[in-house]
Amino acid sequence: MAAETGTVWAIDIGNNSLKALYLSTERGVVEVIGFDNIRHGKILSGDGVTDAEREELVALSLRKFVNKYDLSMDEIIISVPSQNSFARFVNLPPVEAKRIPEMVKFEAVQQIPFGINDVQWDWQLMTEQDSPEIKVGIFAIKNEVVDAALEHFSREDVQVGYVQMAPMALYNYLLHDRPDLVTSDKQATVVLNIGADNTDLVVCTKSAVWQRCILLGGNSFTRAISDAFKLNFEKAEKLKRTALVSKYARQIFQAMRPVFTDLGSELQRSLGFYNNSNPDTKIVRIIALGGGTKLRGLLKYLQQTLQIPVERPDSFKRLGMGPGISPAKFHENVCDFGIVYGLALQGLGIARIESNLLPRNIARSMAWASKSKYFIAAACLLLAVSAMCLGRYGWDRINYKKNKLVRDRTGIILDDVQQAKAKLQAIEREGFESEATIEKEFEPFKYREMIPRLHEIIISALPNEKNNPKQAKLYQAFANGNVEGILEIPRKAREQIFITNMSVFFSNDLATAQFGGADLFRMSRGTPGAGGDEYDEMYDEYEYGMMEMEMMGGQYQFAPGMFGLGGPTAEEKKPGFVITVAGYSPYGKNKSELHKLIDPSGVKGRPDKWGLVTRLLHLDDFIVDGNSPFEVYKRTDPNQFKLEIGEVNWEVQMPVGIGIRDVRYKPTPPGSTQEESAEWVLIDPMTKETISKIAEWDENGRPKLDHRGMPVHTVNDHWFVLNVKFVWRDAPESVRVKAPEIPAYMMGRIGMVSPAAPQSPPSGGKE
């Protein structure tokens, strides 16, 4: 995000000095309108400098900077050192744009070598929108590093808006100021920032960056001189800076030779590792920055050792000088300003890497602070309204004195009103007991909406336009009664589930409650209307009675012992609902495929692959308000959860209500006088497709046989029965009371009905 004011201060607090750069784009170009390089009283990483003294030195330098410049109207971006930082570029599999953040978070947990809660991290898409691959950069740094950097600024009441790692700032500098050096991913340029304590090695290509922190810097040369000449750190540092004019120049450089060798070896090892990891990328140039580059002979030594051209810039190519800025003085600090240059580019919104490691709580506080102008406007409006109210008060006070007589009369009336009010309150208190009795009687009706809500949740968990967008046209066609639209999709590819029957009853103890509270099966579909009209009427009457009891909010329940319900157990009783759902589906060529549609396995973290059972298991994630009063009870216990799937077959036991009955006529040979024969089949009530298992006939009406001589059948739809229990979370005590037993005449209406004598399918003439 670019700074709203078009100006930004970039600040880098190093071991040797505080570097600051003030850039602006107000005149259409990036130009310097201010800069500073404030040296600390001592080198922070020098020998003998305690932590407390180091903090004080930083505070003094920062206070000097804050007192010198007005930072209140500009964005502030700071750097954090590369130690304990992480940058990794990964390729993601092709996914929708809205799923990229989810994939990145998963990769971050896997890639970042620290605990995800121990770091501040951010990510950025590194490929263009029309690119076939998805490459993202993941950046992280430990919390304590960010907190330590921000603490200095918070003590000086300076609000920081961006936090960036120093290597990423160097990458931003190179891509903006020297784009000719990073034109592809086949050639890389190295930015080498030699600081006081460490050396940052940053390998840059067009779409990626690789970093490493080498624990050698300018102080390493100082310590080598200190050890060789037995001097303290300050004197050794002074001797290093004046080595060229010292009569002991030869001995000084001889003392520093091991550090030259160690630094060259570390750089060779690091670049060798990069070349082995990226064999297709060639390193063509090194850009050297930092105070360490001022050491005479160092860059020439590195060029000879690494056999790569080394360049130390004396100016920035694409950075203009604003009014009042001395180019000569600025160019003296060019080598120290690489990091702040990259930081400022990010603050202006023109950098390649835009990740922000500012803690999220601080970012939210800044967002609220940005709304302060609206609060000020509201305060001004409130002040104006207050002034108007004060004027009105004066006017009302004058009128008040004029109306004393009216007030006295009004007082008398109010006294009468108070007396009447006291009498009314006395009468109301007498009615409290009656109201409490009425409320107690109506208590069981408070929760009668739970059964309809259960039905609604189960229906919403079926495949539909929301749960399965890829077949949205199918569900729209079905809802509109568009048979042609439905038939465009092959029947076995339609991800549809039809519920033909559902049984729900409440139980105080789900552990002992058993399934079978309603007759969802008929023993034989070979007998249309098995059990006869008398059974159908009795079954409907029972279903109505069961629903009436359920809608009473749990006032009744099955008595212990009914349908195998046992007595109390040692386990804590959990109240809830026992549900049996029966129906059928055209989906799949076999029972296994339908099972994957209803209860797929291994899809916990993939909501787009969930089935009916998966959604019921994740109600808190699935329902709209995200706060379900139910949860599935003991999914892995076969006594508490069971799913049956079978073939839709007229000849065997299966749930009632599947399809409608029709006649299927066998073909007869041409010219034959044989009477047509037929059999019962079940058809889809909307599309008229056959849904039951049928025998295959040849053109002469004879059954087709397989290689074993067995009849060949075509399996169409499959039925299912799902037995599941739902715990009612926080069920009120008013519905936990023991229910009275169901009368004996009701008991006789529950259970399986024996099939009547088989009927033969119609034969001869069409029905």
JSON list of N, CA and C in Angstrom, two decimals, residues 210-255:
[
{"chain": "A", "resi": 210, "resn": "TRP", "atom": "N", "xyz": [17.05, -14.95, -2.99]},
{"chain": "A", "resi": 210, "resn": "TRP", "atom": "CA", "xyz": [17.63, -15.91, -2.03]},
{"chain": "A", "resi": 210, "resn": "TRP", "atom": "C", "xyz": [18.59, -15.16, -1.14]},
{"chain": "A", "resi": 211, "resn": "GLN", "atom": "N", "xyz": [18.52, -15.37, 0.17]},
{"chain": "A", "resi": 211, "resn": "GLN", "atom": "CA", "xyz": [19.32, -14.60, 1.11]},
{"chain": "A", "resi": 211, "resn": "GLN", "atom": "C", "xyz": [20.10, -15.50, 2.05]},
{"chain": "A", "resi": 212, "resn": "ARG", "atom": "N", "xyz": [21.20, -14.94, 2.54]},
{"chain": "A", "resi": 212, "resn": "ARG", "atom": "CA", "xyz": [21.94, -15.61, 3.60]},
{"chain": "A", "resi": 212, "resn": "ARG", "atom": "C", "xyz": [22.67, -14.56, 4.41]},
{"chain": "A", "resi": 213, "resn": "CYS", "atom": "N", "xyz": [22.70, -14.73, 5.73]},
{"chain": "A", "resi": 213, "resn": "CYS", "atom": "CA", "xyz": [23.41, -13.82, 6.63]},
{"chain": "A", "resi": 213, "resn": "CYS", "atom": "C", "xyz": [24.73, -14.47, 7.03]},
{"chain": "A", "resi": 214, "resn": "ILE", "atom": "N", "xyz": [25.85, -13.80, 6.70]},
{"chain": "A", "resi": 214, "resn": "ILE", "atom": "CA", "xyz": [27.19, -14.29, 7.04]},
{"chain": "A", "resi": 214, "resn": "ILE", "atom": "C", "xyz": [27.68, -13.51, 8.25]},
{"chain": "A", "resi": 215, "resn": "LEU", "atom": "N", "xyz": [28.07, -14.20, 9.28]},
{"chain": "A", "resi": 215, "resn": "LEU", "atom": "CA", "xyz": [28.43, -13.56, 10.56]},
{"chain": "A", "resi": 215, "resn": "LEU", "atom": "C", "xyz": [29.85, -13.01, 10.53]},
{"chain": "A", "resi": 216, "resn": "LEU", "atom": "N", "xyz": [30.16, -12.25, 9.51]},
{"chain": "A", "resi": 216, "resn": "LEU", "atom": "CA", "xyz": [31.44, -11.55, 9.39]},
{"chain": "A", "resi": 216, "resn": "LEU", "atom": "C", "xyz": [31.15, -10.17, 8.84]},
{"chain": "A", "resi": 217, "resn": "GLY", "atom": "N", "xyz": [31.81, -9.14, 9.39]},
{"chain": "A", "resi": 217, "resn": "GLY", "atom": "CA", "xyz": [31.60, -7.78, 8.93]},
{"chain": "A", "resi": 217, "resn": "GLY", "atom": "C", "xyz": [32.78, -6.89, 9.28]},
{"chain": "A", "resi": 218, "resn": "GLY", "atom": "N", "xyz": [32.54, -5.59, 9.27]},
{"chain": "A", "resi": 218, "resn": "GLY", "atom": "CA", "xyz": [33.62, -4.65, 9.55]},
{"chain": "A", "resi": 218, "resn": "GLY", "atom": "C", "xyz": [34.23, -4.86, 10.92]},
{"chain": "A", "resi": 219, "resn": "ASN", "atom": "N", "xyz": [33.42, -5.24, 11.91]},
{"chain": "A", "resi": 219, "resn": "ASN", "atom": "CA", "xyz": [33.97, -5.45, 13.25]},
{"chain": "A", "resi": 219, "resn": "ASN", "atom": "C", "xyz": [34.93, -6.62, 13.32]},
{"chain": "A", "resi": 220, "resn": "SER", "atom": "N", "xyz": [34.75, -7.59, 12.41]},
{"chain": "A", "resi": 220, "resn": "SER", "atom": "CA", "xyz": [35.67, -8.74, 12.39]},
{"chain": "A", "resi": 220, "resn": "SER", "atom": "C", "xyz": [37.09, -8.27, 12.06]},
{"chain": "A", "resi": 221, "resn": "PHE", "atom": "N", "xyz": [37.23, -7.30, 11.12]},
{"chain": "A", "resi": 221, "resn": "PHE", "atom": "CA", "xyz": [38.54, -6.75, 10.81]},
{"chain": "A", "resi": 221, "resn": "PHE", "atom": "C", "xyz": [39.09, -5.97, 12.00]},
{"chain": "A", "resi": 222, "resn": "THR", "atom": "N", "xyz": [38.21, -5.23, 12.69]},
{"chain": "A", "resi": 222, "resn": "THR", "atom": "CA", "xyz": [38.65, -4.45, 13.85]},
{"chain": "A", "resi": 222, "resn": "THR", "atom": "C", "xyz": [39.18, -5.37, 14.95]},
{"chain": "A", "resi": 223, "resn": "ARG", "atom": "N", "xyz": [38.48, -6.46, 15.20]},
{"chain": "A", "resi": 223, "resn": "ARG", "atom": "CA", "xyz": [38.92, -7.38, 16.26]},
{"chain": "A", "resi": 223, "resn": "ARG", "atom": "C", "xyz": [40.23, -8.06, 15.89]},
{"chain": "A", "resi": 224, "resn": "ALA", "atom": "N", "xyz": [40.43, -8.31, 14.58]},
{"chain": "A", "resi": 224, "resn": "ALA", "atom": "CA", "xyz": [41.70, -8.91, 14.16]},
{"chain": "A", "resi": 224, "resn": "ALA", "atom": "C", "xyz": [42.86, -7.95, 14.46]},
{"chain": "A", "resi": 225, "resn": "ILE", "atom": "N", "xyz": [42.66, -6.64, 14.21]},
{"chain": "A", "resi": 225, "resn": "ILE", "atom": "CA", "xyz": [43.70, -5.65, 14.52]},
{"chain": "A", "resi": 225, "resn": "ILE", "atom": "C", "xyz": [43.88, -5.55, 16.03]},
{"chain": "A", "resi": 226, "resn": "SER", "atom": "N", "xyz": [42.77, -5.59, 16.79]},
{"chain": "A", "resi": 226, "resn": "SER", "atom": "CA", "xyz": [42.84, -5.50, 18.25]},
{"chain": "A", "resi": 226, "resn": "SER", "atom": "C", "xyz": [43.65, -6.64, 18.83]},
{"chain": "A", "resi": 227, "resn": "ASP", "atom": "N", "xyz": [43.44, -7.85, 18.31]},
{"chain": "A", "resi": 227, "resn": "ASP", "atom": "CA", "xyz": [44.17, -9.01, 18.82]},
{"chain": "A", "resi": 227, "resn": "ASP", "atom": "C", "xyz": [45.65, -8.95, 18.42]},
{"chain": "A", "resi": 228, "resn": "ALA", "atom": "N", "xyz": [45.92, -8.46, 17.20]},
{"chain": "A", "resi": 228, "resn": "ALA", "atom": "CA", "xyz": [47.31, -8.46, 16.72]},
{"chain": "A", "resi": 228, "resn": "ALA", "atom": "C", "xyz": [48.16, -7.41, 17.44]},
{"chain": "A", "resi": 229, "resn": "PHE", "atom": "N", "xyz": [47.56, -6.22, 17.71]},
{"chain": "A", "resi": 229, "resn": "PHE", "atom": "CA", "xyz": [48.33, -5.12, 18.29]},
{"chain": "A", "resi": 229, "resn": "PHE", "atom": "C", "xyz": [48.03, -4.91, 19.78]},
{"chain": "A", "resi": 230, "resn": "LYS", "atom": "N", "xyz": [47.19, -5.80, 20.37]},
{"chain": "A", "resi": 230, "resn": "LYS", "atom": "CA", "xyz": [46.88, -5.69, 21.80]},
{"chain": "A", "resi": 230, "resn": "LYS", "atom": "C", "xyz": [46.26, -4.32, 22.13]},
{"chain": "A", "resi": 231, "resn": "LEU", "atom": "N", "xyz": [45.28, -3.90, 21.32]},
{"chain": "A", "resi": 231, "resn": "LEU", "atom": "CA", "xyz": [44.62, -2.62, 21.54]},
{"chain": "A", "resi": 231, "resn": "LEU", "atom": "C", "xyz": [43.15, -2.88, 21.92]},
{"chain": "A", "resi": 232, "resn": "ASN", "atom": "N", "xyz": [42.53, -1.86, 22.57]},
{"chain": "A", "resi": 232, "resn": "ASN", "atom": "CA", "xyz": [41.11, -2.00, 22.82]},
{"chain": "A", "resi": 232, "resn": "ASN", "atom": "C", "xyz": [40.34, -1.76, 21.52]},
{"chain": "A", "resi": 233, "resn": "PHE", "atom": "N", "xyz": [39.04, -2.02, 21.55]},
{"chain": "A", "resi": 233, "resn": "PHE", "atom": "CA", "xyz": [38.24, -2.00, 20.32]},
{"chain": "A", "resi": 233, "resn": "PHE", "atom": "C", "xyz": [38.22, -0.62, 19.68]},
{"chain": "A", "resi": 234, "resn": "GLU", "atom": "N", "xyz": [38.06, 0.45, 20.47]},
{"chain": "A", "resi": 234, "resn": "GLU", "atom": "CA", "xyz": [37.96, 1.79, 19.91]},
{"chain": "A", "resi": 234, "resn": "GLU", "atom": "C", "xyz": [39.25, 2.20, 19.20]},
{"chain": "A", "resi": 235, "resn": "LYS", "atom": "N", "xyz": [40.40, 1.90, 19.82]},
{"chain": "A", "resi": 235, "resn": "LYS", "atom": "CA", "xyz": [41.67, 2.26, 19.19]},
{"chain": "A", "resi": 235, "resn": "LYS", "atom": "C", "xyz": [41.92, 1.42, 17.94]},
{"chain": "A", "resi": 236, "resn": "ALA", "atom": "N", "xyz": [41.52, 0.13, 17.99]},
{"chain": "A", "resi": 236, "resn": "ALA", "atom": "CA", "xyz": [41.69, -0.72, 16.81]},
{"chain": "A", "resi": 236, "resn": "ALA", "atom": "C", "xyz": [40.82, -0.23, 15.66]},
{"chain": "A", "resi": 237, "resn": "GLU", "atom": "N", "xyz": [39.59, 0.25, 15.96]},
{"chain": "A", "resi": 237, "resn": "GLU", "atom": "CA", "xyz": [38.71, 0.78, 14.93]},
{"chain": "A", "resi": 237, "resn": "GLU", "atom": "C", "xyz": [39.31, 2.03, 14.30]},
{"chain": "A", "resi": 238, "resn": "LYS", "atom": "N", "xyz": [39.88, 2.89, 15.11]},
{"chain": "A", "resi": 238, "resn": "LYS", "atom": "CA", "xyz": [40.50, 4.10, 14.59]},
{"chain": "A", "resi": 238, "resn": "LYS", "atom": "C", "xyz": [41.71, 3.76, 13.71]},
{"chain": "A", "resi": 239, "resn": "LEU", "atom": "N", "xyz": [42.48, 2.76, 14.14]},
{"chain": "A", "resi": 239, "resn": "LEU", "atom": "CA", "xyz": [43.65, 2.35, 13.37]},
{"chain": "A", "resi": 239, "resn": "LEU", "atom": "C", "xyz": [43.21, 1.76, 12.02]},
{"chain": "A", "resi": 240, "resn": "LYS", "atom": "N", "xyz": [42.09, 1.02, 12.00]},
{"chain": "A", "resi": 240, "resn": "LYS", "atom": "CA", "xyz": [41.58, 0.45, 10.75]},
{"chain": "A", "resi": 240, "resn": "LYS", "atom": "C", "xyz": [41.19, 1.55, 9.76]},
{"chain": "A", "resi": 241, "resn": "ARG", "atom": "N", "xyz": [40.53, 2.60, 10.27]},
{"chain": "A", "resi": 241, "resn": "ARG", "atom": "CA", "xyz": [40.07, 3.67, 9.40]},
{"chain": "A", "resi": 241, "resn": "ARG", "atom": "C", "xyz": [41.24, 4.49, 8.83]},
{"chain": "A", "resi": 242, "resn": "THR", "atom": "N", "xyz": [42.37, 4.54, 9.56]},
{"chain": "A", "resi": 242, "resn": "THR", "atom": "CA", "xyz": [43.52, 5.33, 9.10]},
{"chain": "A", "resi": 242, "resn": "THR", "atom": "C", "xyz": [44.64, 4.44, 8.58]},
{"chain": "A", "resi": 243, "resn": "ALA", "atom": "N", "xyz": [44.32, 3.20, 8.22]},
{"chain": "A", "resi": 243, "resn": "ALA", "atom": "CA", "xyz": [45.37, 2.25, 7.82]},
{"chain": "A", "resi": 243, "resn": "ALA", "atom": "C", "xyz": [46.16, 2.74, 6.61]},
{"chain": "A", "resi": 244, "resn": "LEU", "atom": "N", "xyz": [45.49, 3.43, 5.68]},
{"chain": "A", "resi": 244, "resn": "LEU", "atom": "CA", "xyz": [46.18, 3.85, 4.45]},
{"chain": "A", "resi": 244, "resn": "LEU", "atom": "C", "xyz": [47.30, 4.84, 4.72]},
{"chain": "A", "resi": 245, "resn": "VAL", "atom": "N", "xyz": [47.14, 5.70, 5.72]},
{"chain": "A", "resi": 245, "resn": "VAL", "atom": "CA", "xyz": [48.15, 6.72, 5.99]},
{"chain": "A", "resi": 245, "resn": "VAL", "atom": "C", "xyz": [49.05, 6.34, 7.17]},
{"chain": "A", "resi": 246, "resn": "SER", "atom": "N", "xyz": [48.85, 5.15, 7.71]},
{"chain": "A", "resi": 246, "resn": "SER", "atom": "CA", "xyz": [49.65, 4.72, 8.86]},
{"chain": "A", "resi": 246, "resn": "SER", "atom": "C", "xyz": [50.98, 4.12, 8.39]},
{"chain": "A", "resi": 247, "resn": "LYS", "atom": "N", "xyz": [52.02, 4.35, 9.21]},
{"chain": "A", "resi": 247, "resn": "LYS", "atom": "CA", "xyz": [53.32, 3.75, 8.86]},
{"chain": "A", "resi": 247, "resn": "LYS", "atom": "C", "xyz": [53.32, 2.25, 9.11]},
{"chain": "A", "resi": 248, "resn": "TYR", "atom": "N", "xyz": [52.25, 1.78, 9.78]},
{"chain": "A", "resi": 248, "resn": "TYR", "atom": "CA", "xyz": [52.14, 0.33, 10.02]},
{"chain": "A", "resi": 248, "resn": "TYR", "atom": "C", "xyz": [51.11, -0.30, 9.09]},
{"chain": "A", "resi": 249, "resn": "ALA", "atom": "N", "xyz": [50.91, 0.32, 7.92]},
{"chain": "A", "resi": 249, "resn": "ALA", "atom": "CA", "xyz": [49.87, -0.16, 7.01]},
{"chain": "A", "resi": 249, "resn": "ALA", "atom": "C", "xyz": [50.08, -1.63, 6.64]},
{"chain": "A", "resi": 250, "resn": "ARG", "atom": "N", "xyz": [51.32, -2.00, 6.39]},
{"chain": "A", "resi": 250, "resn": "ARG", "atom": "CA", "xyz": [51.58, -3.38, 5.97]},
{"chain": "A", "resi": 250, "resn": "ARG", "atom": "C", "xyz": [51.21, -4.36, 7.08]},
{"chain": "A", "resi": 251, "resn": "GLN", "atom": "N", "xyz": [51.62, -4.04, 8.33]},
{"chain": "A", "resi": 251, "resn": "GLN", "atom": "CA", "xyz": [51.30, -4.93, 9.45]},
{"chain": "A", "resi": 251, "resn": "GLN", "atom": "C", "xyz": [49.79, -4.98, 9.69]},
{"chain": "A", "resi": 252, "resn": "ILE", "atom": "N", "xyz": [49.09, -3.84, 9.49]},
{"chain": "A", "resi": 252, "resn": "ILE", "atom": "CA", "xyz": [47.64, -3.82, 9.70]},
{"chain": "A", "resi": 252, "resn": "ILE", "atom": "C", "xyz": [46.95, -4.75, 8.71]},
{"chain": "A", "resi": 253, "resn": "PHE", "atom": "N", "xyz": [47.31, -4.63, 7.44]},
{"chain": "A", "resi": 253, "resn": "PHE", "atom": "CA", "xyz": [46.67, -5.49, 6.44]},
{"chain": "A", "resi": 253, "resn": "PHE", "atom": "C", "xyz": [47.07, -6.96, 6.62]},
{"chain": "A", "resi": 254, "resn": "GLN", "atom": "N", "xyz": [48.27, -7.19, 7.14]},
{"chain": "A", "resi": 254, "resn": "GLN", "atom": "CA", "xyz": [48.68, -8.55, 7.42]},
{"chain": "A", "resi": 254, "resn": "GLN", "atom": "C", "xyz": [47.82, -9.15, 8.54]},
{"chain": "A", "resi": 255, "resn": "ALA", "atom": "N", "xyz": [47.48, -8.32, 9.53]},
{"chain": "A", "resi": 255, "resn": "ALA", "atom": "CA", "xyz": [46.63, -8.79, 10.63]},
{"chain": "A", "resi": 255, "resn": "ALA", "atom": "C", "xyz": [45.22, -9.10, 10.15]}
]
